[in-house]
XYZ file of C-alpha atoms in Angstrom:
655
model
C -20.346 -8.521 -3.193
C -18.463 -9.862 -6.142
C -15.378 -9.868 -8.269
C -16.584 -7.862 -11.252
C -16.567 -9.555 -14.635
C -13.870 -8.148 -16.934
C -13.647 -7.970 -20.706
C -10.700 -7.524 -23.033
C -11.341 -4.588 -25.364
C -9.380 -3.868 -28.547
C -9.783 -0.633 -30.503
C -8.583 -0.197 -34.087
C -8.976 3.019 -36.052
C -7.279 5.895 -37.889
C -4.518 7.686 -35.977
C -6.371 11.008 -36.021
C -9.103 9.511 -33.812
C -6.632 8.141 -31.254
C -6.491 11.138 -28.907
C -10.271 11.629 -28.855
C -10.814 7.984 -27.897
C -8.050 7.992 -25.295
C -9.291 11.224 -23.677
C -12.773 9.797 -23.193
C -11.331 6.586 -21.772
C -9.330 8.625 -19.268
C -12.360 10.651 -18.201
C -14.450 7.478 -17.817
C -11.679 6.035 -15.603
C -12.381 2.383 -16.336
C -9.757 1.252 -18.862
C -6.499 -0.532 -18.026
C -4.294 -0.721 -21.144
C -2.347 -3.808 -22.139
C 0.995 -3.430 -23.946
C 0.748 -4.959 -27.390
C 4.173 -6.572 -26.910
C 2.494 -8.980 -24.486
C -0.297 -9.824 -26.900
C 1.551 -10.358 -30.179
C 3.142 -13.804 -30.315
C 3.906 -13.611 -34.022
C 7.372 -12.046 -34.419
C 6.734 -11.018 -38.024
C 3.541 -9.222 -37.020
C 5.224 -7.618 -34.022
C 8.048 -6.276 -36.205
C 5.511 -4.412 -38.359
C 3.800 -2.783 -35.387
C 5.285 0.450 -34.009
C 4.772 0.501 -30.251
C 4.651 3.768 -28.293
C 6.246 3.494 -24.852
C 7.282 7.025 -23.890
C 5.153 9.993 -22.855
C 6.259 13.204 -24.616
C 4.199 15.329 -22.221
C 6.159 14.348 -19.101
C 8.996 16.730 -19.965
C 6.562 19.508 -20.902
C 4.735 19.171 -17.595
C 8.028 19.219 -15.723
C 9.207 22.289 -17.640
C 5.933 24.150 -17.070
C 6.074 23.319 -13.364
C 9.160 25.560 -13.140
C 6.786 28.544 -13.335
C 5.384 27.754 -9.903
C 8.669 26.426 -8.560
C 10.485 29.699 -9.231
C 7.605 31.590 -7.596
C 7.853 29.353 -4.531
C 4.397 27.833 -5.032
C 2.979 24.373 -5.683
C 1.631 23.463 -9.097
C -2.159 23.991 -9.407
C -4.821 21.297 -9.415
C -5.515 20.522 -13.100
C -8.969 20.309 -14.628
C -10.172 18.518 -17.817
C -10.097 20.736 -20.887
C -11.652 20.134 -24.334
C -9.334 19.032 -27.122
C -9.651 19.543 -30.869
C -7.673 18.593 -33.967
C -5.468 21.687 -33.725
C -4.339 20.687 -30.238
C -1.010 19.021 -31.104
C 2.268 18.258 -29.364
C 4.072 20.881 -31.477
C 1.604 23.567 -30.489
C 1.830 22.713 -26.797
C 5.616 22.623 -26.955
C 5.706 26.154 -28.384
C 3.317 27.461 -25.727
C 5.202 25.801 -22.876
C 8.589 27.027 -24.087
C 7.132 30.508 -24.515
C 5.734 30.516 -20.982
C 8.611 28.812 -19.214
C 11.619 29.781 -21.333
C 12.584 32.869 -19.355
C 11.655 31.260 -16.043
C 13.740 28.227 -16.906
C 16.781 30.482 -17.288
C 15.938 32.152 -13.978
C 15.577 28.762 -12.295
C 18.910 27.563 -13.639
C 20.488 30.795 -12.417
C 18.860 30.376 -9.012
C 20.099 26.778 -8.719
C 23.622 27.910 -9.678
C 23.490 30.638 -7.034
C 22.197 28.125 -4.470
C 25.156 25.812 -5.156
C 27.612 28.699 -4.869
C 25.906 29.886 -1.686
C 26.339 26.436 -0.144
C 30.039 26.453 -1.008
C 30.501 29.994 0.344
C 28.813 29.089 3.620
C 31.023 26.000 3.885
C 34.049 28.224 3.279
C 32.903 30.597 6.025
C 32.552 27.714 8.494
C 35.997 26.416 7.538
C 37.657 29.812 8.002
C 35.915 30.485 11.334
C 36.724 27.062 12.800
C 40.356 27.007 11.648
C 40.975 30.553 12.901
C 40.029 29.288 16.388
C 42.787 26.676 15.962
C 45.289 29.270 14.746
C 45.284 27.954 11.170
C 43.915 28.991 7.785
C 42.555 26.926 4.844
C 45.599 27.943 2.807
C 47.935 26.426 5.430
C 46.182 23.066 5.202
C 45.789 23.193 1.409
C 49.542 23.628 0.976
C 50.350 20.540 3.059
C 52.076 18.124 0.673
C 52.636 14.929 2.635
C 49.429 14.612 4.701
C 46.089 14.320 2.821
C 43.397 16.392 4.553
C 39.640 16.300 3.850
C 37.193 19.005 4.921
C 33.419 18.563 4.769
C 30.281 17.521 6.582
C 28.211 14.436 7.306
C 25.207 13.695 9.482
C 25.708 13.439 13.233
C 24.876 9.716 13.117
C 27.339 9.018 10.320
C 29.977 11.045 12.151
C 29.755 8.575 15.032
C 30.310 5.748 12.542
C 33.346 7.638 11.209
C 34.823 7.971 14.694
C 34.325 4.243 15.349
C 35.988 3.328 12.034
C 38.921 5.651 12.732
C 39.853 3.767 15.905
C 41.465 0.930 13.971
C 42.778 2.928 11.005
C 45.474 5.593 10.391
C 42.900 8.388 10.569
C 42.622 11.527 12.667
C 39.051 12.856 12.873
C 38.669 16.422 14.165
C 35.069 17.669 14.659
C 34.830 21.422 14.008
C 31.162 22.325 14.420
C 27.768 20.637 14.745
C 24.660 22.373 13.398
C 21.434 21.436 11.677
C 21.966 17.706 12.246
C 25.377 17.787 10.498
C 28.916 17.687 11.838
C 31.656 19.663 10.034
C 34.851 17.704 10.183
C 38.526 17.576 9.273
C 39.803 14.109 8.350
C 43.610 13.643 8.256
C 45.178 10.465 6.936
C 48.478 9.159 5.504
C 49.311 8.805 1.772
C 49.305 5.007 1.930
C 45.701 4.967 3.216
C 44.339 7.592 0.808
C 42.112 5.239 -1.233
C 40.816 3.509 1.892
C 39.917 6.893 3.366
C 37.999 7.916 0.236
C 35.996 4.694 0.276
C 35.213 5.123 3.964
C 34.028 8.695 3.434
C 31.821 7.540 0.561
C 30.090 4.989 2.785
C 29.099 7.683 5.305
C 27.971 10.126 2.562
C 30.667 12.646 3.422
C 30.143 15.915 1.509
C 33.670 17.178 0.766
C 34.662 20.769 0.084
C 38.279 20.710 -1.251
C 40.574 22.901 0.831
C 42.339 24.164 -2.295
C 39.029 25.498 -3.648
C 38.175 26.976 -0.253
C 41.533 28.774 -0.125
C 41.083 30.210 -3.639
C 37.812 31.892 -2.653
C 39.368 33.828 0.205
C 40.321 37.486 0.126
C 43.787 37.723 1.774
C 42.951 41.146 3.293
C 39.555 40.347 4.902
C 38.591 36.677 4.491
C 35.456 36.616 6.646
C 34.245 40.085 5.677
C 34.489 39.369 1.952
C 32.712 36.050 2.431
C 29.847 37.704 4.312
C 29.475 40.263 1.521
C 29.345 37.598 -1.199
C 26.881 35.480 0.793
C 24.627 38.506 1.255
C 24.791 39.310 -2.478
C 23.882 35.738 -3.435
C 20.876 35.737 -1.115
C 19.637 39.050 -2.483
C 20.015 37.786 -6.057
C 18.043 34.612 -5.253
C 15.297 36.657 -3.577
C 15.129 38.948 -6.610
C 14.691 35.944 -8.934
C 11.906 34.591 -6.726
C 10.127 37.990 -6.729
C 10.434 38.202 -10.510
C 8.910 34.725 -10.832
C 6.030 35.672 -8.547
C 5.301 38.834 -10.543
C 5.320 36.921 -13.823
C 3.026 34.217 -12.422
C 0.668 36.834 -10.968
C 0.382 38.609 -14.329
C -0.345 35.407 -16.302
C -1.845 33.064 -13.669
C -5.072 32.191 -15.515
C -3.243 31.644 -18.792
C -0.590 29.408 -17.191
C -3.114 27.361 -15.175
C -5.138 26.663 -18.334
C -1.978 25.654 -20.171
C -0.960 23.410 -17.274
C -4.335 21.659 -17.427
C -4.015 21.183 -21.186
C -0.608 19.573 -20.835
C -1.827 17.457 -17.921
C -4.831 16.312 -19.960
C -2.596 15.177 -22.781
C -0.225 13.493 -20.348
C -3.081 11.421 -18.926
C -4.232 10.580 -22.455
C -0.777 9.373 -23.427
C -0.430 7.405 -20.202
C -3.366 5.394 -21.456
C -1.797 5.098 -24.907
C 1.494 3.592 -23.687
C 1.939 0.276 -25.368
C -0.443 1.034 -28.227
C 0.553 0.044 -31.728
C 0.503 1.788 -35.089
C 0.274 -0.029 -38.421
C -0.093 1.831 -41.740
C -1.838 4.849 -40.272
C -4.036 2.816 -37.905
C -3.810 2.718 -34.129
C -4.309 -0.461 -32.107
C -5.206 -0.119 -28.415
C -6.061 -3.058 -26.159
C -6.930 -3.322 -22.488
C -9.357 -4.374 -19.765
C -12.748 -2.858 -18.942
C -15.477 -3.915 -16.463
C -18.226 -5.751 -18.332
C -20.928 -3.388 -17.044
C -19.248 -0.401 -18.746
C -19.211 -1.964 -22.218
C -22.392 -0.222 -23.418
C -21.161 3.226 -22.374
C -17.765 2.534 -24.008
C -19.459 1.521 -27.264
C -21.595 4.674 -27.189
C -18.552 6.872 -26.516
C -16.450 5.291 -29.257
C -19.317 5.534 -31.736
C -19.721 9.236 -30.951
C -16.070 10.287 -30.670
C -14.469 7.918 -33.201
C -17.051 6.783 -35.777
C -14.397 5.232 -38.032
C -12.830 3.113 -35.272
C -13.727 -0.527 -34.713
C -14.220 -2.173 -31.349
C -13.654 -5.863 -30.567
C -14.514 -7.545 -27.268
C -13.319 -10.836 -25.804
C -15.009 -12.522 -22.844
C -12.638 -13.011 -19.907
C -13.428 -16.737 -19.906
C -12.273 -17.184 -23.521
C -9.288 -14.858 -23.655
C -6.707 -15.540 -26.373
C -3.847 -14.161 -24.240
C -1.876 -17.048 -22.686
C 0.030 -16.198 -19.539
C -1.760 -12.864 -18.938
C -3.726 -12.670 -15.698
C -7.107 -10.980 -15.691
C -7.091 -8.077 -13.183
C -9.425 -8.120 -10.192
C -11.985 -5.371 -9.532
C -14.066 -5.584 -6.342
C -17.358 -3.793 -5.773
C -19.047 -3.991 -2.391
C -21.385 -2.055 -0.139
C -19.697 0.941 1.578
C -19.299 -0.841 4.942
C -18.074 -4.072 3.358
C -15.686 -2.066 1.150
C -13.670 -1.114 4.239
C -12.998 -4.804 4.924
C -11.530 -5.286 1.447
C -8.305 -3.939 2.938
C -8.459 -6.637 5.642
C -8.743 -9.251 2.895
C -6.012 -7.450 0.948
C -3.590 -7.836 3.864
C -3.767 -11.562 3.125
C -4.035 -11.373 -0.662
C -6.371 -9.954 -3.288
C -8.853 -12.490 -4.721
C -7.779 -13.860 -8.066
C -10.128 -13.195 -10.970
C -13.244 -15.386 -10.803
C -12.618 -16.326 -7.159
C -15.145 -15.742 -4.377
C -14.648 -12.379 -2.684
C -14.797 -13.072 1.086
C -15.107 -9.394 2.079
C -18.793 -9.670 3.043
C -18.218 -12.729 5.244
C -15.138 -11.103 6.774
C -17.101 -7.928 7.565
C -19.721 -9.916 9.486
C -17.458 -12.417 11.225
C -14.652 -9.955 12.032
C -16.978 -7.626 13.944
C -18.715 -10.590 15.601
C -15.462 -12.162 16.802
C -13.984 -8.866 17.960
C -17.103 -7.942 19.943
C -17.269 -11.440 21.433
C -13.697 -11.179 22.764
C -13.760 -7.463 23.646
C -17.321 -6.964 24.859
C -17.464 -3.830 26.994
C -19.619 -0.719 26.613
C -17.025 1.724 27.924
C -14.005 0.284 26.129
C -15.960 -0.013 22.890
C -16.916 3.674 23.047
C -13.273 4.628 23.651
C -12.295 2.558 20.611
C -14.884 4.359 18.456
C -13.790 7.810 19.658
C -10.135 6.911 19.155
C -10.813 5.783 15.581
C -12.711 9.030 14.859
C -9.834 11.107 16.265
C -7.117 9.231 14.364
C -9.119 9.455 11.148
C -9.639 13.195 11.599
C -5.902 13.660 12.158
C -5.265 11.521 9.051
C -3.193 9.066 11.033
C -5.500 6.214 9.988
C -6.817 5.489 6.514
C -10.573 5.809 6.160
C -11.003 2.064 5.580
C -9.003 1.043 8.664
C -10.828 3.660 10.759
C -14.148 2.203 9.555
C -12.983 -1.272 10.595
C -12.051 0.041 14.051
C -15.363 1.881 14.434
C -17.307 -1.215 13.370
C -15.340 -3.379 15.801
C -15.890 -0.819 18.568
C -19.621 -0.760 17.856
C -19.821 -4.543 18.231
C -17.846 -4.232 21.479
C -20.539 -1.902 22.776
C -23.282 -4.322 21.643
C -21.605 -7.277 23.374
C -20.961 -5.046 26.382
C -24.715 -4.699 26.829
C -25.144 -8.445 26.226
C -22.498 -9.164 28.895
C -23.602 -6.329 31.202
C -20.050 -4.953 31.278
C -19.039 -1.263 31.530
C -15.296 -0.681 32.033
C -15.131 -4.185 33.510
C -17.934 -3.513 36.023
C -20.655 -6.138 35.720
C -23.073 -4.693 38.281
C -23.764 -1.343 36.583
C -26.181 -2.621 33.930
C -27.947 -5.988 33.749
C -26.598 -8.616 31.352
C -29.008 -9.098 28.465
C -27.511 -12.479 27.527
C -24.820 -13.938 29.770
C -21.983 -13.025 32.113
C -18.569 -14.331 30.978
C -17.336 -15.049 34.520
C -20.589 -16.704 35.648
C -21.388 -18.630 32.467
C -17.993 -19.970 31.397
C -19.323 -23.297 30.194
C -21.976 -21.664 28.037
C -19.416 -19.192 26.669
C -17.059 -22.049 25.755
C -19.824 -24.012 24.030
C -20.880 -20.993 21.971
C -17.245 -20.414 20.932
C -16.910 -23.967 19.654
C -20.300 -23.665 17.935
C -19.103 -20.541 16.120
C -15.994 -22.451 15.098
C -18.068 -25.271 13.638
C -20.161 -22.724 11.749
C -17.158 -20.870 10.282
C -15.334 -24.052 9.255
C -18.548 -25.314 7.642
C -19.051 -22.015 5.811
C -15.497 -22.220 4.485
C -16.178 -25.705 3.154
C -19.442 -24.606 1.516
C -17.614 -21.736 -0.201
C -14.985 -24.218 -1.344
C -17.762 -26.326 -2.880
C -19.090 -23.255 -4.689
C -15.596 -22.554 -6.053
C -15.217 -26.157 -7.240
C -18.638 -25.925 -8.935
C -17.547 -22.784 -10.793
C -14.423 -24.588 -11.960
C -16.408 -27.651 -13.037
C -14.360 -29.881 -10.716
C -17.250 -32.093 -9.529
C -14.895 -34.788 -8.280
C -13.472 -32.507 -5.580
C -16.885 -30.964 -4.980
C -18.462 -34.311 -4.079
C -15.664 -36.581 -2.827
C -12.899 -34.321 -1.458
C -12.215 -33.681 2.214
C -13.014 -30.025 1.572
C -16.159 -30.880 -0.398
C -19.516 -32.510 0.345
C -18.042 -35.742 1.736
C -15.752 -33.817 4.064
C -18.630 -31.621 5.216
C -20.813 -34.639 6.020
C -17.886 -36.275 7.859
C -17.243 -33.082 9.827
C -20.863 -32.642 10.857
C -21.237 -36.325 11.704
C -18.124 -36.299 13.902
C -19.113 -32.987 15.505
C -22.629 -34.264 16.207
C -21.359 -37.509 17.726
C -18.895 -35.653 19.972
C -21.546 -33.167 21.056
C -23.965 -35.980 21.915
C -21.251 -37.768 23.889
C -20.298 -34.695 25.958
C -23.928 -33.668 26.477
C -25.051 -37.177 27.423
C -27.616 -37.315 24.615
C -28.574 -40.782 23.343
C -28.400 -41.177 19.565
C -31.317 -42.935 17.760
C -28.864 -45.404 16.222
C -26.020 -47.536 17.632
C -22.512 -46.154 17.967
C -21.092 -48.771 15.604
C -23.271 -47.319 12.840
C -21.704 -43.887 13.407
C -18.217 -45.383 13.290
C -19.028 -47.323 10.121
C -20.405 -44.182 8.475
C -17.281 -42.199 9.353
C -15.031 -44.976 8.032
C -17.057 -45.080 4.823
C -16.755 -41.317 4.390
C -13.012 -41.585 4.963
C -12.783 -44.246 2.264
C -14.632 -41.964 -0.164
C -12.140 -39.175 0.554
C -9.171 -41.513 0.012
C -10.686 -42.812 -3.267
C -11.637 -39.342 -4.517
C -9.858 -39.513 -7.893
C -10.959 -43.091 -8.601
C -14.613 -42.268 -7.890
C -14.414 -39.100 -9.979
C -13.179 -41.057 -13.006
C -15.539 -43.994 -12.473
C -18.809 -42.308 -11.518
C -18.416 -38.882 -13.107
C -16.277 -39.971 -16.081
C -13.814 -37.240 -15.180
C -10.706 -37.390 -17.344
C -7.408 -38.355 -15.815
C -5.028 -35.433 -15.426
C -1.949 -35.035 -17.596
C 1.345 -36.488 -16.316
C 2.576 -34.297 -13.494
C -0.830 -32.659 -12.950
C -2.587 -35.441 -11.026
C -1.731 -35.793 -7.360
C 0.309 -38.901 -6.404
C -1.551 -41.400 -4.216
C 0.730 -41.095 -1.191
C 0.490 -37.294 -1.329
C -3.306 -37.477 -1.429
C -3.192 -39.842 1.567
C -1.302 -37.266 3.631
C -3.593 -34.532 2.338
C -6.620 -36.388 3.752
C -4.838 -36.890 7.089
C -3.953 -33.204 7.189
C -7.584 -32.350 6.475
C -8.761 -34.525 9.374
C -6.306 -32.866 11.752
C -7.317 -29.422 10.505
C -10.965 -30.197 11.340
C -9.923 -30.626 14.957
C -7.322 -27.835 15.159
C -9.413 -25.239 13.298
C -12.441 -25.888 15.506
C -10.371 -25.882 18.694
C -8.812 -22.534 17.715
C -12.172 -20.867 18.265
C -11.862 -21.597 21.969
C -9.788 -18.406 21.976
C -13.081 -16.469 21.623
C -14.094 -17.546 25.125
C -10.537 -17.291 26.452
C -10.086 -13.671 25.428
C -13.576 -12.734 26.613
C -12.599 -14.046 30.052
C -9.179 -12.419 29.768
C -10.835 -9.051 29.161
C -12.924 -9.409 32.305
C -9.874 -10.544 34.285
C -7.756 -7.564 33.219
C -10.550 -5.149 34.034
C -10.970 -6.694 37.494
C -7.207 -6.492 38.084
C -7.253 -2.743 37.319
C -10.214 -2.228 39.668
C -8.549 -4.220 42.469
C -5.288 -2.297 42.089
C -7.134 1.022 42.249
C -8.941 -0.078 45.430
C -5.632 -1.050 47.060
C -4.229 2.501 46.824
C -7.462 4.228 47.825
C -6.604 4.301 51.540
C -3.056 5.621 51.014
C -2.197 9.357 51.294
C -3.369 10.946 48.082
C -5.155 7.674 47.360
C -8.003 9.251 45.405
C -5.551 10.824 42.975
C -3.618 7.572 42.518
C -6.864 5.638 42.125
C -7.953 7.914 39.284
C -4.514 7.635 37.663
C -4.567 3.819 37.860
C -8.099 3.634 36.461
C -7.286 5.942 33.558
C -3.934 4.324 32.689
C -5.233 0.803 33.256
C -8.205 1.254 30.947
C -5.984 2.923 28.362
C -3.668 -0.105 28.421
C -6.642 -2.450 28.093
C -8.025 -0.576 25.091
C -4.653 -0.168 23.369
C -2.792 -3.381 24.190
C -5.611 -5.887 24.545
C -7.487 -4.250 21.670
C -4.451 -4.816 19.443
C -4.070 -8.421 20.603
C -7.755 -9.161 19.978
C -7.467 -7.522 16.543
C -4.536 -9.821 15.691
C -6.337 -12.899 17.028
C -9.410 -12.048 14.954
C -7.226 -11.779 11.849
C -5.719 -15.146 12.709
C -9.134 -16.799 12.902
C -10.060 -15.303 9.536
C -6.853 -16.148 7.709
C -5.949 -19.578 9.095
C -9.223 -21.151 10.182
C -11.570 -19.672 7.554
C -9.556 -18.714 4.454
C -7.627 -21.993 4.456
C -10.792 -23.869 3.466
C -11.517 -22.118 0.170
C -9.347 -19.069 -0.531
C -6.322 -18.925 -2.851
C -5.771 -15.225 -3.483
C -2.877 -13.978 -5.587
C -5.028 -11.603 -7.618
C -3.698 -8.616 -9.535
C -5.573 -5.374 -8.863
C -7.363 -3.550 -11.672
C -5.514 -0.246 -12.235
C -7.333 1.867 -14.822
C -5.880 5.103 -16.133
C -7.906 7.835 -14.436
C -8.097 11.562 -14.834
C -7.705 12.377 -11.166
C -4.063 11.996 -10.163
C -3.542 14.976 -7.830
C -0.443 13.699 -6.001
C 1.574 13.141 -9.168
C 0.227 16.359 -10.630
C 1.644 18.303 -7.709
C 4.919 16.489 -7.224
C 6.005 15.871 -10.803
C 6.731 19.514 -11.655
C 8.278 20.357 -8.342
């Protein structure tokens, strides 16, 4: 469980070794490039460096994708292919143009026919609708003093058009509604022509000029001629599609290999964006995980023996203003809870990754509040179903399954099955019978979580070398001792336990700890010889005073918030009992057995869905506000290496 150490890697070598190095970096999938423009502060040096920003293979991949588009298929899944010195952009361009040249013409022809077909079908609708009104497109097109618009818009936007026409000199005549669109005539006056055009633009009105519609008509047989032309266009488009399929079938293996070659080079050049070239040398800089450095050195030495490699530790980076990206590595179960942490914010580089603690505490809190064997099993089965249907991401489904498992565990501890507490014996306690014990355990968990947050804050301050805050701050050692002392004194008072020392000694100790917290900066400079911060960096005294007061209040409020663990555990039992009581009330009515089953099924479904969601939200609240607030800053930037596998873009880019 850690934020992986990162290193800044810079490669310098002859241009002819660039593609070999970049290809291996892509296949390794652990290199995030940095644009040189961000790294070069010297303007004179930057002016001498040629920076590559475009990717010449994007257009080639798009052009080659027309082969499958014309055939009505999706582009294939690419696979890595070996590259050699003869594998150049010029060579690939010739091969792609040779493969896709004819198909590109066919595709352009097909798109032209599709546009004409749309206009012909619009013309047919116009003629048919106007003939029912005893008019023709030519009649309306020849109207000189009344501007008329013919076209279509969505049914929803048509309603907006009708509402807008109520207070404007507009006449809106719906002609036909089909396929979610409404074909419409819009008649206005010359003085409101510009206003009408703007209104039609806002509702995405697709206009077909009546003059153009009239010119397409055959005076002898308007509809018959239109049907013939529409049929001819469809046959021509089908013929182009069949020709594309035949060509793809004859050369499928050749085209798929070519597609993979172009895709390989596209991925390589995605990595190379932002690289620099100076006098025949390439310069490539970026981030790598520290544990991959040896394999990178071995690869560069083998693939590019004349290239040099320089490494900078992330703690001594010479790049001001550039944030180090964050890469998290955790156990498979903990990895699912990284998304829960990510909903708040990704850890910044060097910060403690709380995913492990969240994985443990999240499941514990959820099971504590939602402890029921039957409802937990339903939650697990629901998560499995939603994951199988791809409605839930794998990580979120894992979180739900883990939470459901803990619900089952606490169900056995509580002796609760679908709210029934007399089916199995309670292995630990019964929420309704042991309320006081349940409340005490909830507060105890709160004390433990708040304390853990403060310990993690102390670890973070130690990493930063801020020993003043570590020892004397309200979130450091002094605050922890104060918190435990106050919590112990309160517990002894409520439990009636006599302390081995007088109460005034406890009060004096707490006052002394408070004084240490108020004098944090003074003690840090005096005892630890910590340097005074620069003007504007050090906290003003009055602000620190309120910070200490806020910390004291947060001790109380954060601990009290954990009472919700007991409250929702009791709430779960109460809701389950309410469902059971309601089902018993209808049992004696006619058809009572049927209604009882319906109430039990629907009631338990509501409990699992609604209360499960509420408990999920409350668990997140305890994590984010009561736990994270003690030590976590977040604001990290995710590590995004250039990888080989990019199937979604590979499929969608060409099409």
